[in-house]
C-alpha positions as CSV (number, residue, x, y, z in Angstrom):
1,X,30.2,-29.2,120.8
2,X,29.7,-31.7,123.6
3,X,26.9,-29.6,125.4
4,X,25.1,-30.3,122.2
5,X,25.7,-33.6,121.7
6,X,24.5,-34.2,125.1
7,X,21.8,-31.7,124.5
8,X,20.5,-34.3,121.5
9,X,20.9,-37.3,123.4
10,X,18.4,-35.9,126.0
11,X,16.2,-35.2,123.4
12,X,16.1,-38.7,121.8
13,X,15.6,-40.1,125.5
14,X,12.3,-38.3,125.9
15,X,10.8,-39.1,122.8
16,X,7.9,-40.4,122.7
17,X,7.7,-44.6,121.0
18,X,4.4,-44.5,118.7
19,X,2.8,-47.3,118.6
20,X,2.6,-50.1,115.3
21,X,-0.6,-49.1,113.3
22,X,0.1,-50.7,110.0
23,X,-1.0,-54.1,110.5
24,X,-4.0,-53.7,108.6
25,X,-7.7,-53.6,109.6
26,X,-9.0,-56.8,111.3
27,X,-12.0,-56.3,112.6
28,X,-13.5,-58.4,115.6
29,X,-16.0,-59.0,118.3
30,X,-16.1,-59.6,121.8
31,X,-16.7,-63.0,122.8
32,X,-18.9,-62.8,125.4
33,X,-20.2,-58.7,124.7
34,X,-23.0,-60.0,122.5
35,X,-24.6,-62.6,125.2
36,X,-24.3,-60.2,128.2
37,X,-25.6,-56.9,126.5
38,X,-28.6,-59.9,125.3
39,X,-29.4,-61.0,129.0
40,X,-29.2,-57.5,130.0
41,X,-32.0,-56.4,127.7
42,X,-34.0,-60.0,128.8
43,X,-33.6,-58.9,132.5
44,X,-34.9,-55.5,132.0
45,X,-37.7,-56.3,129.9
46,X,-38.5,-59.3,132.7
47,X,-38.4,-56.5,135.4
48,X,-41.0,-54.2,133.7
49,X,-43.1,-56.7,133.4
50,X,-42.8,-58.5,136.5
51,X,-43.5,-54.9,138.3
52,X,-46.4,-54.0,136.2
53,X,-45.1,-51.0,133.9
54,X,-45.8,-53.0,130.7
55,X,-49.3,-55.0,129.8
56,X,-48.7,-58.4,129.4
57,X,-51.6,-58.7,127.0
58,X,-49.5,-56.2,124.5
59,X,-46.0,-57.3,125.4
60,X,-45.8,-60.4,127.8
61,X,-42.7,-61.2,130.2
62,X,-39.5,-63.2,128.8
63,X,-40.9,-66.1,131.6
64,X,-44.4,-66.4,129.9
65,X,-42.8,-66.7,126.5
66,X,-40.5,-69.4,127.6
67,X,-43.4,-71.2,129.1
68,X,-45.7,-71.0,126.2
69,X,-42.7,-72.1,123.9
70,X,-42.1,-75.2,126.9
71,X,-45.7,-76.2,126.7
72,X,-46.0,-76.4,122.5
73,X,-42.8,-78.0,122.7
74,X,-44.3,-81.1,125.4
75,X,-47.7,-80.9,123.4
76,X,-45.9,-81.7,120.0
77,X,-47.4,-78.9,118.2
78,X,-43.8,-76.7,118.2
79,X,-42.5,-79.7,116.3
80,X,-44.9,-80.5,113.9
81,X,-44.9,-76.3,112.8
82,X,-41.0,-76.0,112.8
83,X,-40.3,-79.6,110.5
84,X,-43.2,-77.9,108.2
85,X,-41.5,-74.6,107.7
86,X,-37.8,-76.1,107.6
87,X,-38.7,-78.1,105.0
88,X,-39.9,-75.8,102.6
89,X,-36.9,-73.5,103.6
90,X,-34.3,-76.2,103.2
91,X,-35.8,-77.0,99.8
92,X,-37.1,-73.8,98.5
93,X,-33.2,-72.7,99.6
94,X,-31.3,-75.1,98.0
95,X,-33.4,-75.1,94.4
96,X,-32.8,-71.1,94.3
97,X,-29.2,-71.2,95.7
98,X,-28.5,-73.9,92.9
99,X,-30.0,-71.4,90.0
100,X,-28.5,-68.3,91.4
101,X,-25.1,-69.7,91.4
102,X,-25.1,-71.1,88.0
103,X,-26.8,-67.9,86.5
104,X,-24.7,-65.5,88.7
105,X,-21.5,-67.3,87.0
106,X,-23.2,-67.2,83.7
107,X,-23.3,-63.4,84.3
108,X,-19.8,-62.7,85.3
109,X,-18.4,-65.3,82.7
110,X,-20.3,-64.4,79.4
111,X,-21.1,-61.2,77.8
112,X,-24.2,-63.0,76.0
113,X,-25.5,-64.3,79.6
114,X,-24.5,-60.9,80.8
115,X,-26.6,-59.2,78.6
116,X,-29.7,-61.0,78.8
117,X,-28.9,-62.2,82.2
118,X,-29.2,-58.4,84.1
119,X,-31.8,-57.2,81.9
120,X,-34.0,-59.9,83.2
121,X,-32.9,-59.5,86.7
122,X,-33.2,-56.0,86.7
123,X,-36.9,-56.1,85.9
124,X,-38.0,-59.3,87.6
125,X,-35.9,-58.4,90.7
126,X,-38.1,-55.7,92.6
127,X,-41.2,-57.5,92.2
128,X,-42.4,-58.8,95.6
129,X,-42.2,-62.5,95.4
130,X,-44.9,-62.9,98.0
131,X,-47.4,-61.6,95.3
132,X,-46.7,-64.4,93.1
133,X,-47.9,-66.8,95.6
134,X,-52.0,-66.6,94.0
135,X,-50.7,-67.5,90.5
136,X,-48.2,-69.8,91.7
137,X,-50.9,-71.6,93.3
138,X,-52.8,-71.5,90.1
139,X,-49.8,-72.8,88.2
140,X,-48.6,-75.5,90.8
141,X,-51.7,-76.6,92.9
142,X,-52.4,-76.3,96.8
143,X,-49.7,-77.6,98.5
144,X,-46.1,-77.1,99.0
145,X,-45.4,-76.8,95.5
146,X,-45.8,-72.8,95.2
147,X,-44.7,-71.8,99.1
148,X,-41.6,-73.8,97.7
149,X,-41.4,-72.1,94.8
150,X,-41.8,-69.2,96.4
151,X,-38.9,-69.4,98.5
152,X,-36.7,-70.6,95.5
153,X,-37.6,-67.1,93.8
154,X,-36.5,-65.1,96.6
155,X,-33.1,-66.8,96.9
156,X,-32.7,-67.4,93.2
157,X,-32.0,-63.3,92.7
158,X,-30.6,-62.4,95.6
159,X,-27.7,-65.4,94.9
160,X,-27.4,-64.5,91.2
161,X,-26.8,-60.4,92.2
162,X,-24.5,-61.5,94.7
163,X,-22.5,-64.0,92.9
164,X,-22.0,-62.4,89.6
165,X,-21.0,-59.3,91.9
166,X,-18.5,-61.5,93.3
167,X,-16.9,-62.4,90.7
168,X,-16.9,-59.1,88.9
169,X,-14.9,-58.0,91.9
170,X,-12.1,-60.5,91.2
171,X,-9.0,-58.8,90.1
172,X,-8.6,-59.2,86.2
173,X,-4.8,-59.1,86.4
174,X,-4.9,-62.2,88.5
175,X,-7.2,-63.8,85.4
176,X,-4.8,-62.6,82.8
177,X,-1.9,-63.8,84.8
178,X,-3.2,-67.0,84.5
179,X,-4.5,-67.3,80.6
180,X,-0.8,-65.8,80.0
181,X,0.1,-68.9,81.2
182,X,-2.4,-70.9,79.2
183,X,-4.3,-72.2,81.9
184,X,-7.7,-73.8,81.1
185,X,-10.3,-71.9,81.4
186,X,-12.6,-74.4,84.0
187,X,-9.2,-74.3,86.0
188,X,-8.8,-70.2,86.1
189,X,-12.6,-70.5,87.3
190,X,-12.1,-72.7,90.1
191,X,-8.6,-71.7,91.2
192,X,-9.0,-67.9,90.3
193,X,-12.6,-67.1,90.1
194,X,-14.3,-69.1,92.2
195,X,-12.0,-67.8,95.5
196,X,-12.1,-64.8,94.5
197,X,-16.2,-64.5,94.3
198,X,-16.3,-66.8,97.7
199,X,-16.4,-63.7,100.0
200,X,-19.6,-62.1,98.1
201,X,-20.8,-65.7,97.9
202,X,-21.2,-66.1,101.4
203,X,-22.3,-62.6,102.2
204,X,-25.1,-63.2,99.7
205,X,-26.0,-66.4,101.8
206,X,-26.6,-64.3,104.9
207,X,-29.3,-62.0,102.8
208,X,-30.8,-65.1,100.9
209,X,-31.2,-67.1,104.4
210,X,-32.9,-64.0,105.5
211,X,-35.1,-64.0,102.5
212,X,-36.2,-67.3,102.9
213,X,-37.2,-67.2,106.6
214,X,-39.4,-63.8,105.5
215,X,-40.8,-65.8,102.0
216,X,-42.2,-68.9,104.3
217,X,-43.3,-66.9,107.4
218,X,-45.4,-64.7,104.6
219,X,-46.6,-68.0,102.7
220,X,-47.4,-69.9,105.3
221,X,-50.0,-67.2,106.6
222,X,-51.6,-66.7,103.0
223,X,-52.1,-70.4,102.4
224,X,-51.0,-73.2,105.3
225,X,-52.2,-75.0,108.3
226,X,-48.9,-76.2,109.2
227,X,-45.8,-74.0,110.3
228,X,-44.4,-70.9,112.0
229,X,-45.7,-68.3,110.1
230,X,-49.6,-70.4,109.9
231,X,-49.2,-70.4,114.0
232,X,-47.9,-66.7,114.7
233,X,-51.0,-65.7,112.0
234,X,-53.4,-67.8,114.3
235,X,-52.1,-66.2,117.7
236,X,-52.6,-63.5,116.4
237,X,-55.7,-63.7,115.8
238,X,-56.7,-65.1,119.1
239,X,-54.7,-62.4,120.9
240,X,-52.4,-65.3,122.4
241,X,-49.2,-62.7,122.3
242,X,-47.1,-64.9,124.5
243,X,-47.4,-67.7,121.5
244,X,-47.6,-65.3,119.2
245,X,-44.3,-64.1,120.9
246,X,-42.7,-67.4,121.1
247,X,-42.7,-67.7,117.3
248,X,-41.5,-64.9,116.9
249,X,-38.2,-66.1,119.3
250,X,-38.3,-69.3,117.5
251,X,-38.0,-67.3,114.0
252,X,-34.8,-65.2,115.9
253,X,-33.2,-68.6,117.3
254,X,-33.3,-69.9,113.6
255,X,-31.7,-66.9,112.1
256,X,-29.2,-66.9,114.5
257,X,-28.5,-70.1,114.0
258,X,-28.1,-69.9,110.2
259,X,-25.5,-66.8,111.1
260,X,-23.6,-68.8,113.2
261,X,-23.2,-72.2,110.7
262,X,-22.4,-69.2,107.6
263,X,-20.0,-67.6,110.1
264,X,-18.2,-71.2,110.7
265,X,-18.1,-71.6,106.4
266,X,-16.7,-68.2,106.4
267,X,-14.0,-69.2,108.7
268,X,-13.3,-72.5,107.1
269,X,-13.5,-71.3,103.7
270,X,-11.8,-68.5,103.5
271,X,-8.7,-69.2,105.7
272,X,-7.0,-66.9,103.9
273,X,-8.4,-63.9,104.8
């Protein structure tokens, strides 16, 4: 009797402690991984061309796009293209954001909206928005008016999908918790709704900010002197890859700049999570 008792204790002293796993599934980046693995790829791509093994004509050398991006920025003409193109995005972003938000909620809040809403979406959504530009122009004039429009488009359906998505996604029983309760209705969609749709919100604002940056680069070479895409399209053109090049870093610089203000709403607005 006591050789097994002993025979047990021994046992439970060389077992083996397992390790926590149930805290859930939090996913998270290095904070540094992103910037060295992106000066890694900068000094390789400086090294083949600094030694020759790529033509500079077809793919110039980090340096020669940072000096080409230095000299439009001292001549003024890096300004005068980036206000341009930020102020049809800013606008053309905000006027479709504004739509697709209040449609998207129709959607998700109405059967009527929901039913007329999709159908319309569903048909009007794979149409390229770029090859509305000509009879936008016809419609609004040359000017900013249909590059703007444009834009607004683009975000418009992306923001409605994604918002009406968002808020088919919020739980029902918390909405039925709350009308059992007799809550007003505008109060179960801003305490209830309205959080729970956030998330997809914001992940739609990624896409749309996307959509926009692609929208004016694409209007701006059909039908514009002024602006990023109107200055990569003339580089081009004159073979001038190192400018044609430093647009295209400008472009990159913007978007990750737009990822990193959504990334700080995310964090503010959803505290929660």
């Amino acid at each position: 009797m006591l050789d097994r008792a002993a025979t047990d204790t021994a046992k439970d002293s060389a077992t083996r402690r397992v390790r926590f796993r149930g805290a859930g599934f939090v996913p998270a980046s290095s904070r540094f991984g992103g910037w060295i693995a992106l000066a890694l790829v900068i000094a390789i791509w400086q090294a083949a061309g600094s030694t020759g093994l790529v033509n500079p004509l077809f793919l110039p050398a980090p340096s020669a796009i940072a000096r080409a991006i230095y000299q439009l920025a001292i001549s003024g003409a890096l300004w005068q293209h980036l206000s341009a193109s930020l102020l049809r995005i800013g606008v053309g972003w905000l006027l479709g954001t504004a739509a697709g938000v209040a449609v998207g909620f129709a959607i998700g809040l109405s059967r009527l909206a929901r039913s007329v809403g999709i159908t319309f979406i569903s048909a009007l959504f794979p149409i390229p928005k770029i090859a509305l530009l000509p009879l936008l122009i016809l419609w609004l004039g040359i000017g900013e008016e249909p590059k703007i429009a444009t834009i607004a488009l683009g975000v418009f359906f992306s923001t409605a999908i994604s918002v009406y998505s968002g808020v088919d996604a919020v739980p029902r029983n918390l909405i039925r918790m709350a009308q059992s309760f007799n809550v007003p209705f505008a109060t179960i969609v801003r305490k209830v709704v309205w959080p729970g749709a956030l998330p997809a919100i914001l992940a739609g604002f990624r896409i749309t900010a996307s959509v926009a940056l692609l929208l004016v680069v694409s209007a701006e070479m059909i039908g514009a002197q002024y602006g990023i895409g109107a200055f990569v399209l003339q580089a081009g053109n004159l073979m001038q890859t190192d400018q044609l090049l430093a647009g295209v870093v400008i472009l990159s610089v913007f978007g990750l700049a737009v990822g990193k203000v959504i990334g700080w709403l995310e964090i503010r607005l959803l505290h929660w999570r």
